[in-house]
Coordinates of C-alpha atoms and ligand atoms in Angstrom, one line a residue:
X2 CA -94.3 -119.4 43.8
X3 CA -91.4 -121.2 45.2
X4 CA -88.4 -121.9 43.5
X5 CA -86.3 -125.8 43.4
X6 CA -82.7 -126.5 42.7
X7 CA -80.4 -129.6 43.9
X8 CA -78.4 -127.5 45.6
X9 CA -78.4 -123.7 47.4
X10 CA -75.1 -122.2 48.2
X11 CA -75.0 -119.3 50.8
X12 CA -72.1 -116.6 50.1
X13 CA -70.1 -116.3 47.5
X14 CA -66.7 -115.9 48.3
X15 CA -63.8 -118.5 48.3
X16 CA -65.2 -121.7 49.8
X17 CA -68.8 -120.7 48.1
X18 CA -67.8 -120.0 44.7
X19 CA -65.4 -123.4 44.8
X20 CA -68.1 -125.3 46.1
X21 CA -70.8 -124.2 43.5
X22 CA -68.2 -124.8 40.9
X23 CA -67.1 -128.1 41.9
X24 CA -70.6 -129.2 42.6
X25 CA -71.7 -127.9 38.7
X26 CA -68.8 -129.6 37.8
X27 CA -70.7 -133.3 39.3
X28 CA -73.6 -132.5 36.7
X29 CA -75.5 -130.2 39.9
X30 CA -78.0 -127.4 39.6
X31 CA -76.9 -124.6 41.9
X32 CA -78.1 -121.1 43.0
X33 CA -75.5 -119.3 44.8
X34 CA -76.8 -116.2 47.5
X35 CA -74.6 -113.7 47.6
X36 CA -76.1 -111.1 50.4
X37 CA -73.3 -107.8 49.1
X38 CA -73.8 -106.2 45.5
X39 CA -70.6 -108.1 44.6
X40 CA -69.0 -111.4 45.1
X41 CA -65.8 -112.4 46.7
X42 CA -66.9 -111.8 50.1
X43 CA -63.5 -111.3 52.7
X44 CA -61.2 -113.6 50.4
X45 CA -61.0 -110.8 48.1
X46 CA -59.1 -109.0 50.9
X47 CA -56.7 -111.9 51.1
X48 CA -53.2 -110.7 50.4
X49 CA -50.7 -113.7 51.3
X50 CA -50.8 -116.6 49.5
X51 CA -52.6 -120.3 49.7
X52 CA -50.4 -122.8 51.8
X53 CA -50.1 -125.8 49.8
X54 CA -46.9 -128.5 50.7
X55 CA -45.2 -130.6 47.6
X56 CA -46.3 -128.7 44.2
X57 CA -45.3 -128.3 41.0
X58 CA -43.9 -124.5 42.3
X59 CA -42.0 -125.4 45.5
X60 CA -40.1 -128.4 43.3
X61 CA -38.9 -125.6 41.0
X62 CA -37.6 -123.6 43.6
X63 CA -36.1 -126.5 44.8
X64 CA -38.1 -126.3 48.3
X65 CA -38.2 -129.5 50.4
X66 CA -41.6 -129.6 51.6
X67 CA -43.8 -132.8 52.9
X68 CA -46.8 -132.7 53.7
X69 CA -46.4 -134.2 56.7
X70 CA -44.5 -131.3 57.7
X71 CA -47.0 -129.2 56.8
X72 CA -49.5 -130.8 58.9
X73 CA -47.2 -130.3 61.9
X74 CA -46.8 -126.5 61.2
X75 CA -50.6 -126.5 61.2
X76 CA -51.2 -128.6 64.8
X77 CA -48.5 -126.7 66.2
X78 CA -49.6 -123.0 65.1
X79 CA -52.7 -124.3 66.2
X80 CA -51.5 -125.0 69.8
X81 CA -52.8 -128.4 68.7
X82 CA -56.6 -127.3 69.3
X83 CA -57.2 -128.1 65.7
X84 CA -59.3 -131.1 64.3
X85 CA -56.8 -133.4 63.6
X86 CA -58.6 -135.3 60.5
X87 CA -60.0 -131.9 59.1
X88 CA -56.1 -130.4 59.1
X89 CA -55.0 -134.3 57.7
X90 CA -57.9 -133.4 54.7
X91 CA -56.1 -129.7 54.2
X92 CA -52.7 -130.9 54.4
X93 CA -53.1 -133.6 52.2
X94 CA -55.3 -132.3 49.5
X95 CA -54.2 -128.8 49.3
X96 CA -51.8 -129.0 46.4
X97 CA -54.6 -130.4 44.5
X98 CA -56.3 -127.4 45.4
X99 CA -53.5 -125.4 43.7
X100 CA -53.3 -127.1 40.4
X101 CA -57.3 -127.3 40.1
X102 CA -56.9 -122.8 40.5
X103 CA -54.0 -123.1 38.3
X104 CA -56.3 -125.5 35.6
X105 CA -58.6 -122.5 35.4
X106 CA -55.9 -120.2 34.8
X107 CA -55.1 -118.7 38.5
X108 CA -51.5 -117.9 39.0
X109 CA -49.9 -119.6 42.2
X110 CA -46.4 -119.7 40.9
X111 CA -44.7 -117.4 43.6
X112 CA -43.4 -119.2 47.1
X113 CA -42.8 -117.6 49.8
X114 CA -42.3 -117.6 53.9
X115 CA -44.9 -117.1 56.3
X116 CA -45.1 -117.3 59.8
X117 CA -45.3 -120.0 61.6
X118 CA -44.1 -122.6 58.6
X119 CA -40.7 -124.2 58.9
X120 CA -40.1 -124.2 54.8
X121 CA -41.8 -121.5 52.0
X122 CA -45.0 -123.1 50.9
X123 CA -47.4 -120.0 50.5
X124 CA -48.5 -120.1 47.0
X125 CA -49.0 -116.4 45.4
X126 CA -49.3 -114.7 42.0
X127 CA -45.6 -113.7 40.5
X128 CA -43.7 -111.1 42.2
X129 CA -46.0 -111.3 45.5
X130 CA -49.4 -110.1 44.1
X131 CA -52.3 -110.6 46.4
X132 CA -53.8 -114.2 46.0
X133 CA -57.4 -113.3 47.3
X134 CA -58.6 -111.2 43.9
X135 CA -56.4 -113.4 41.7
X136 CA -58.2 -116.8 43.0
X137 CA -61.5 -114.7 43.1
X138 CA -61.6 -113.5 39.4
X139 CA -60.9 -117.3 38.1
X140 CA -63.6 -118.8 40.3
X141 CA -65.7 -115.5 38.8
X142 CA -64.9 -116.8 35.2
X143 CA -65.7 -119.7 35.8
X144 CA -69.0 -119.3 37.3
X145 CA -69.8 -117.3 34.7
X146 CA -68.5 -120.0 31.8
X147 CA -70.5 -122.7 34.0
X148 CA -73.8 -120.4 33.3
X149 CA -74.2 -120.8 37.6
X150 CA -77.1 -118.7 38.7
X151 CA -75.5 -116.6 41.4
X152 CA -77.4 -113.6 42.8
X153 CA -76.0 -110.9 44.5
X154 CA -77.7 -108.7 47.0
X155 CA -79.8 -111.8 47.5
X156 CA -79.3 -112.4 51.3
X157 CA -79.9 -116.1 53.1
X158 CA -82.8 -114.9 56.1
X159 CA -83.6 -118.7 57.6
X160 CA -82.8 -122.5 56.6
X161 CA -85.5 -124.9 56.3
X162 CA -85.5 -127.9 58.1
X163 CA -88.4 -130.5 58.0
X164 CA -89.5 -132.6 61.0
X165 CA -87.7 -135.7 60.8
X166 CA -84.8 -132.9 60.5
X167 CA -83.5 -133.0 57.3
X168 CA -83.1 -129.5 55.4
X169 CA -84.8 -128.9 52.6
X170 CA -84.4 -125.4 51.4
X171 CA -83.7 -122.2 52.1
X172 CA -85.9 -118.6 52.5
X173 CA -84.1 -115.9 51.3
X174 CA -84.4 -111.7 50.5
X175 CA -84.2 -110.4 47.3
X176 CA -83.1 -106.8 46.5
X177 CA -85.8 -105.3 47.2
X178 CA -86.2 -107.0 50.5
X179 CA -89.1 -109.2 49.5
X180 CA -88.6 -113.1 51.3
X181 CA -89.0 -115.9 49.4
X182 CA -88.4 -120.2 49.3
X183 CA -85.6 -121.9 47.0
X184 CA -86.5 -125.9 47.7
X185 CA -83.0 -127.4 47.5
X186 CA -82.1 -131.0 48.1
X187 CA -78.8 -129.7 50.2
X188 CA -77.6 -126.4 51.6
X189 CA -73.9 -125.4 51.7
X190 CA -73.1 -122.6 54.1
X191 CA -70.0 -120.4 52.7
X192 CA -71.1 -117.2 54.6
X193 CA -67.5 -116.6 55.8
X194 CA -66.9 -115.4 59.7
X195 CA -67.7 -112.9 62.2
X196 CA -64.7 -110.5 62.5
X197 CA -66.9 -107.8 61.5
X198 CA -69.3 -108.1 63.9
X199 CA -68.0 -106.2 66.9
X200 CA -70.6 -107.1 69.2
X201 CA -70.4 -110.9 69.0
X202 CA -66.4 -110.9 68.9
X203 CA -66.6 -109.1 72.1
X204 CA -69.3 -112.0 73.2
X205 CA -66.9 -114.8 72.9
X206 CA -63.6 -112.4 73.4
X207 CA -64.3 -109.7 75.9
X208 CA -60.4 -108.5 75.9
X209 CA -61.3 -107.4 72.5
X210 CA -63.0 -104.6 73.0
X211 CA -62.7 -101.7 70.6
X212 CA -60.6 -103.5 68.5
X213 CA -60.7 -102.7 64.8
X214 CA -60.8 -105.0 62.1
X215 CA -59.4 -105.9 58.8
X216 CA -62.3 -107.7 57.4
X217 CA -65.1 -106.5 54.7
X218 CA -68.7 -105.1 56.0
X219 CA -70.9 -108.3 55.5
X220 CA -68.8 -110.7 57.8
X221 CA -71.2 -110.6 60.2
X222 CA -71.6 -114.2 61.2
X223 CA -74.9 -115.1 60.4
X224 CA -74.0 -118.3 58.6
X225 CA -73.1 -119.4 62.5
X226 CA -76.2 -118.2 63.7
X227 CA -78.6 -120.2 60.5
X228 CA -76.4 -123.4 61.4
X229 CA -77.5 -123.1 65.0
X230 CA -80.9 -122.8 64.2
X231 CA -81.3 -126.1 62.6
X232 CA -79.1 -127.5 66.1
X233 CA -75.6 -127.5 64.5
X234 CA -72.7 -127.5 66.9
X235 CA -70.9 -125.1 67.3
X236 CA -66.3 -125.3 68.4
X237 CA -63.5 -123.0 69.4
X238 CA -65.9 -119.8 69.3
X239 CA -63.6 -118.1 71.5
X240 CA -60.6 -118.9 69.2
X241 CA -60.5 -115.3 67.1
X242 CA -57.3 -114.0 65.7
X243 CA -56.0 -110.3 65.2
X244 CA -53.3 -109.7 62.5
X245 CA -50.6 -108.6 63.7
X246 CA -49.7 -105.3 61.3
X247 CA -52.8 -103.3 60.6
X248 CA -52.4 -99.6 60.0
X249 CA -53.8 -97.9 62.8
X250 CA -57.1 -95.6 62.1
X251 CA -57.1 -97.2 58.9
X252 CA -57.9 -100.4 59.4
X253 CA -55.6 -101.3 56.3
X254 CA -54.0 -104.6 57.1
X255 CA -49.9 -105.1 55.9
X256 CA -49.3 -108.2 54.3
X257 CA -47.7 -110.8 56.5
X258 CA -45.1 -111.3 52.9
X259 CA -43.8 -108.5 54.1
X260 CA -42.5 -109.8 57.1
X261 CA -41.6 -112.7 55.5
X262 CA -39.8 -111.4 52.3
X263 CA -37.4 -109.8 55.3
X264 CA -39.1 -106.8 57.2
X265 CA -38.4 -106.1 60.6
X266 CA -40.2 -104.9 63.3
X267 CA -39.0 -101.7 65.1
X268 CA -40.9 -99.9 68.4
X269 CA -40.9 -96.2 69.1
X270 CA -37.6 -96.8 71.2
X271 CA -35.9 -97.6 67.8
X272 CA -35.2 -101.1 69.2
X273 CA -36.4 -104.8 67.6
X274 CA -38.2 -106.9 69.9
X275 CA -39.3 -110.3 68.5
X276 CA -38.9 -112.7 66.2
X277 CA -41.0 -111.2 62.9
X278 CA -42.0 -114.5 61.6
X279 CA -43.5 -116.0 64.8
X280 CA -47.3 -116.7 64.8
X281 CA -49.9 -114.4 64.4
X282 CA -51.5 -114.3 68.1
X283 CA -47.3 -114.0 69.7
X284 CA -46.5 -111.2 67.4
X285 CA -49.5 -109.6 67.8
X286 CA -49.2 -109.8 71.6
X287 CA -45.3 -108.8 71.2
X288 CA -46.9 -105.3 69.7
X289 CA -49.7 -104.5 72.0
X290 CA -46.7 -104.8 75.0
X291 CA -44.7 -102.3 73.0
X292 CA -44.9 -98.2 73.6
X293 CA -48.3 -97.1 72.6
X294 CA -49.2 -100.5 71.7
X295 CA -47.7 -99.9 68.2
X296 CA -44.9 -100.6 66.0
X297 CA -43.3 -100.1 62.6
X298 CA -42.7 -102.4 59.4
X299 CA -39.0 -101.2 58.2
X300 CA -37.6 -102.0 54.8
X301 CA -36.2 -101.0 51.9
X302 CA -36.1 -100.6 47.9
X303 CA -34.3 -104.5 48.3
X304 CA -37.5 -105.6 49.6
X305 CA -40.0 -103.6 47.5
X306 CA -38.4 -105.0 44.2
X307 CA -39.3 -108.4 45.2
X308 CA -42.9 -107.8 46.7
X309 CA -45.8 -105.9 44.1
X310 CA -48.1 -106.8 47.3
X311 CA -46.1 -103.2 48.5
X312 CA -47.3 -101.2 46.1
X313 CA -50.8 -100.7 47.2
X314 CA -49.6 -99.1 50.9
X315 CA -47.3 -96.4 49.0
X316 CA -50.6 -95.7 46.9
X317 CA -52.7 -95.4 49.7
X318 CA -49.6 -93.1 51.6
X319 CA -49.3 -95.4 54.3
X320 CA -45.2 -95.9 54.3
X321 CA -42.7 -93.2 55.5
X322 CA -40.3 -92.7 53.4
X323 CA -36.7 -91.4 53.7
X324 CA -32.7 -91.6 51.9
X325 CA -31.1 -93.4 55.4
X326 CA -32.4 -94.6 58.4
X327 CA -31.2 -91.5 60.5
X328 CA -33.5 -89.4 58.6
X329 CA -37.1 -91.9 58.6
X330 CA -36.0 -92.4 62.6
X331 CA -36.4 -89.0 62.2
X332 CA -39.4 -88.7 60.2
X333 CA -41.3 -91.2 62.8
X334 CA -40.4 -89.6 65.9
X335 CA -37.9 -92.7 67.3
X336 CA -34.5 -92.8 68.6
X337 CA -32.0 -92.1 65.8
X338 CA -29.2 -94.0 67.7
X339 CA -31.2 -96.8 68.4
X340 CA -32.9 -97.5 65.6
X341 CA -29.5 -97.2 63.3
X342 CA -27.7 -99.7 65.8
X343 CA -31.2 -102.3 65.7
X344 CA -30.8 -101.7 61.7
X345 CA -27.1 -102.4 62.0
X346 CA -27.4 -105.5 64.1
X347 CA -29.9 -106.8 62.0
X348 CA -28.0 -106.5 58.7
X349 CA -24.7 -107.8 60.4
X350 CA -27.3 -111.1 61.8
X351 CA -28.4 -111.5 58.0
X352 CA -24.5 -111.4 56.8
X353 CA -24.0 -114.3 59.4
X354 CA -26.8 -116.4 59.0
X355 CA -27.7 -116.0 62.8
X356 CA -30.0 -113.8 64.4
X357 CA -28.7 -114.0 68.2
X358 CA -31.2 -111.7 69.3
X359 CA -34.3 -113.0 68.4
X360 CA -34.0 -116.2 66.3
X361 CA -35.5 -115.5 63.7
X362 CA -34.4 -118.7 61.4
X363 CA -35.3 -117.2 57.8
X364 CA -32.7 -113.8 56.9
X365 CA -34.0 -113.4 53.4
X366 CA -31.8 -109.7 53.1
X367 CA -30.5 -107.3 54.4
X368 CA -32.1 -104.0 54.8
X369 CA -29.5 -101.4 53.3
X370 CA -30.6 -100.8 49.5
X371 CA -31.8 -97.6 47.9
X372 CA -34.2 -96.2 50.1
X373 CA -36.1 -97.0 53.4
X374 CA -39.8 -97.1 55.0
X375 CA -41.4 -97.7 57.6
X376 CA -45.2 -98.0 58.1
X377 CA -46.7 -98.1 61.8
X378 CA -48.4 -101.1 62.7
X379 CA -51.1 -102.2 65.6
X380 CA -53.0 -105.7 65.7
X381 CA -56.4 -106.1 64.5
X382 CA -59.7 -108.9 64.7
X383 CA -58.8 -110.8 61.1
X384 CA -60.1 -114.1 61.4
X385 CA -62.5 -116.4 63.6
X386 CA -61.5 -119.6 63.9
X387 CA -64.2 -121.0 65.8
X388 CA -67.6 -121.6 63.8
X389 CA -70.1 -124.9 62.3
X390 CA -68.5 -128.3 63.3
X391 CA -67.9 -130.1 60.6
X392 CA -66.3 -134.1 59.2
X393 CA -64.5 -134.6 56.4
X394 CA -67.0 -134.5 54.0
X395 CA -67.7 -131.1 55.0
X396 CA -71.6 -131.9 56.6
X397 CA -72.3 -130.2 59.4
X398 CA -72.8 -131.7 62.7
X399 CA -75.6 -130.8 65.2
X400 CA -74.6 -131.6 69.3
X401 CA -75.7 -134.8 69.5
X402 CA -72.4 -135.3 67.4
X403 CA -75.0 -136.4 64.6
X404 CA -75.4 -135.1 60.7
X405 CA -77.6 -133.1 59.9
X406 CA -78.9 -134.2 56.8
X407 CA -78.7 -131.9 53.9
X408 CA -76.6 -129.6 55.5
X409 CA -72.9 -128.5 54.1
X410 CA -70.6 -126.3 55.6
X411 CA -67.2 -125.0 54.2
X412 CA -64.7 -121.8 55.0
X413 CA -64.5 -119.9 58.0
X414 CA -68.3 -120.0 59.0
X415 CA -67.1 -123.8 59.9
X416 CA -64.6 -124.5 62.8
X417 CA -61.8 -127.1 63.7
X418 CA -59.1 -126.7 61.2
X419 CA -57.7 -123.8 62.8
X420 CA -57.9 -124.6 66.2
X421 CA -56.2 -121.8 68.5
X422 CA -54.6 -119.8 65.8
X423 CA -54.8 -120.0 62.3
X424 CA -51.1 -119.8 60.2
X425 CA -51.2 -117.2 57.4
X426 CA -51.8 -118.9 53.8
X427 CA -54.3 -121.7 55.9
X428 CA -57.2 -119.8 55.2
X429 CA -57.0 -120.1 51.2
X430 CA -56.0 -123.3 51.7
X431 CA -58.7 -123.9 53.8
X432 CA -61.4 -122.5 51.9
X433 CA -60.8 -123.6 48.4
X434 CA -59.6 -127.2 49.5
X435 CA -63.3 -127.5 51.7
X436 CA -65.4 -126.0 49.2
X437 CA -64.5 -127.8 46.8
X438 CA -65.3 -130.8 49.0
X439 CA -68.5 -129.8 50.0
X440 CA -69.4 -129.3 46.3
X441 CA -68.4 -133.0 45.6
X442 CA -70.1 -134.2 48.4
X443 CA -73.5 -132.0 48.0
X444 CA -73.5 -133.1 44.5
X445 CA -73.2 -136.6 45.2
X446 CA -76.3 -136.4 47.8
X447 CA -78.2 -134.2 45.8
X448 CA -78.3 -137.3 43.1
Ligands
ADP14 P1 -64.8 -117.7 53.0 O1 -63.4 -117.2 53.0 O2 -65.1 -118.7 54.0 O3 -65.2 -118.1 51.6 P2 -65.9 -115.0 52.6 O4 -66.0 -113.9 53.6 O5 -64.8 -114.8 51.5 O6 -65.7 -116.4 53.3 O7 -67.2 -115.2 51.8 C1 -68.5 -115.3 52.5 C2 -69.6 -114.6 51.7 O8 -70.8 -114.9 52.3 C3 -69.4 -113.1 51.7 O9 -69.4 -112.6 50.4 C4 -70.7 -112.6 52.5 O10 -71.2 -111.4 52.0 C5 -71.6 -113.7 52.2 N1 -72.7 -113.9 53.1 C6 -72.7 -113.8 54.5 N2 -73.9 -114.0 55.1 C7 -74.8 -114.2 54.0 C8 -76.2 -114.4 54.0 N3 -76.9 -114.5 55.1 N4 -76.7 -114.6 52.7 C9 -76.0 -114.5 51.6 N5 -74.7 -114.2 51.6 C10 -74.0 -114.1 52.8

């Protein structure tokens, strides 16, 4: 017998579990499907921070922000592709997003630099934690405080769409496979993006080929793929992004803080060859052009005192390590010469505030503390901009550039705030500050 709710939610990680929180939070009854055996979906994975300009955090550090400014960043990471009035929405309303995690007890107190931004406004647990399990665990608590009926291993199969096109439910597996209906008054799709679907990357990006990827199994896409089936339109498909420092074979992905706390990058000549803290797509290209297509991360204790996200990668044996950099050049096979001159000229640039070279604007340190590491480095498919068009409310459009009633979209299954490249710390930002929209906003038509 079929089941009814006000409102079904379809994946629970970032933008789903703020949406059915937000959206229990407007006096809504909610049923979140989660298809994996656990929530969180990819945001768990998410190590930098949540981009948010003008809070409570950036003021204490005495960081001149606006968020006009950060609007600009965005557009112009974006090569000005994105939806202007969706990255207006995120630029304006993500440091509410902060101090609504921060009111349920996330920790977002740490700033720091990430590519593409002009001033530090990545938001981060203290002493550079990763943000993704942080934010996830709160949302988890509160879920779970909220009494929200979330199911995991429940996965989303079709959306139901009566004639006169309005949705009105959703048919969905259980664990043991076995379909069946939840009537809902509105549907949010949260279902995340399609990095880890090899098959349609390569359909909208052929030169990505063979290309590994940073994302968890079940981003898969087929949030992009229910939305089309009730006529949804879809933008910037083609628009997918590889991180620039994933550890080769591993498919472990470097935390762009790392670059940004003051990391260089090195190449197998020993040399440095780009500006670290340039966007995602340039530095990723700037690696594939390199020797072998790789490079190497190279820092030291300085750096690794300031960053706990580092931690994790000398657990899982992935940095080099050695007393100078004549013996880790050594170590990693590269020009010992070479890479202690590049070393050299870099700390000399830091000591003048000027990196001639490469112009690189932000010299947090220079690398000559304690020891020194280096971990090798190759791009990988992190993120798919493209996805469900989407306004401001977060409802999802269909190609006649109409609503399609009942229908909420939110995260990285939706497209437009991104547009050509998506700045690290936008995603969170993205995620938590659209969820929670589409929560208000399902609530309110659910009534
Ligand atoms: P976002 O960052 O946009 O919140 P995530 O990847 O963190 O995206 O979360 C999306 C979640 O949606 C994942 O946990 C994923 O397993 C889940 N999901 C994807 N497709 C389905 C589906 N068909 N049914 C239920 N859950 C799904």
């Amino acid at each position: 017998q079929d089941e009814s709710t006000d409102i079904v939610v379809i994946g629970a990680g970032g933008a789903g579990l703020s949406a059915a929180v937000e959206a229990t939070n407007a006096g809504a009854k909610v049923i979140v499907l989660e298809k994996m055996p656990m929530v969180g979906g990819n945001t768990t994975r998410a190590t930098g921070g949540l981009n948010a300009a003008g809070t409570e955090a950036q003021k204490k550090k005495g960081i001149e922000d606006s968020q006009e400014l950060f609007y600009q960043d965005t557009m112009k990471g974006g090569y000005n592709k994105n939806n202007p009035e969706l990255v207006k929405i995120l630029t304006t309303q993500a440091k509410d997003s902060v101090v609504w995690l921060e009111s349920m007890g996330a920790d977002l107190s740490d700033v720091g630099r990430a590519g593409g931004a002009s001033v530090s406004r990545i938001h981060r647990p203290t002493g550079g934690a990763a943000v993704g399990s942080n934010v996830i665990s709160t949302l988890k608590n509160k879920v779970k405080e909220q009494n929200i009926d979330v199911r995991v291993k429940n996965k989303a199969v079709a959306i139901i769409k009566e004639q006169q096109g309005k949705v009105t439910g959703v048919t969905a597996e259980n664990k043991d496979g076995k379909a069946y209906t939840i009537n809902a008054k509105v549907v949010i799709l949260a279902t995340g993006g399609f990095s880890a679907n090899q098959e349609m990357v390569i359909s909208y990006k052929p030169e990505l080929k063979g290309f590994a990827t940073t994302n968890h199994p079940g981003a898969l896409g087929e949030g992009i793929t229910l939305g089309e089936s009730v006529g949804a339109n879809l933008v910037d498909m083609a628009e997918i992004q590889t991180h620039p420092t994933v550890v080769p074979e591993k498919g472990v992905m470097v935390t762009e803080a790392v670059r940004g706390n003051g990391a260089i990058l090195i190449n197998k000549d020993g040399k440095r060859f780009i500006n670290e803290l340039l966007t995602r797509d340039v530095v990723s290209k700037g690696i594939l052009d390199q020797k072998d297509g790789v490079a190497y991360l190279f820092f030291d204790d300085g750096l690794r005192k300031g960053l706990k996200a580092v931690e994790e990668y000398f657990n899982m044996q992935l940095v080099t390590e050695a007393d100078s950099v004549e013996e880790l050049a050594g170590k990693i096979g590269v020009d010992k010469d070479a890479m202690m001159k590049s070393v050299k000229t870099y700390n000399d640039a830091v000591a003048a505030k000027q990196d001639k070279e490469f112009k690189r604007d932000d010299l947090p340190l220079q690398l000559n503390q304690g020891k020194v590491y280096a971990i090798q480095v190759t791009p990988a498919v992190h993120h798919t901009m493209g996805g469900l068009q989407i306004n401001t409310n977060a409802e999802v459009m269909n190609k006649e550039g109409q609503i399609i009633k009942g229908l909420y979209a939110a995260g990285e299954v939706t497209g437009g705030v991104h547009g050509g490249n998506r700045l690290g710390g936008n995603a969170m930002a993205d995620i938590v500050t659209f969820g929670r929209i589409a929560g208000q906003n399902a609530a309110k038509a659910a009534k």
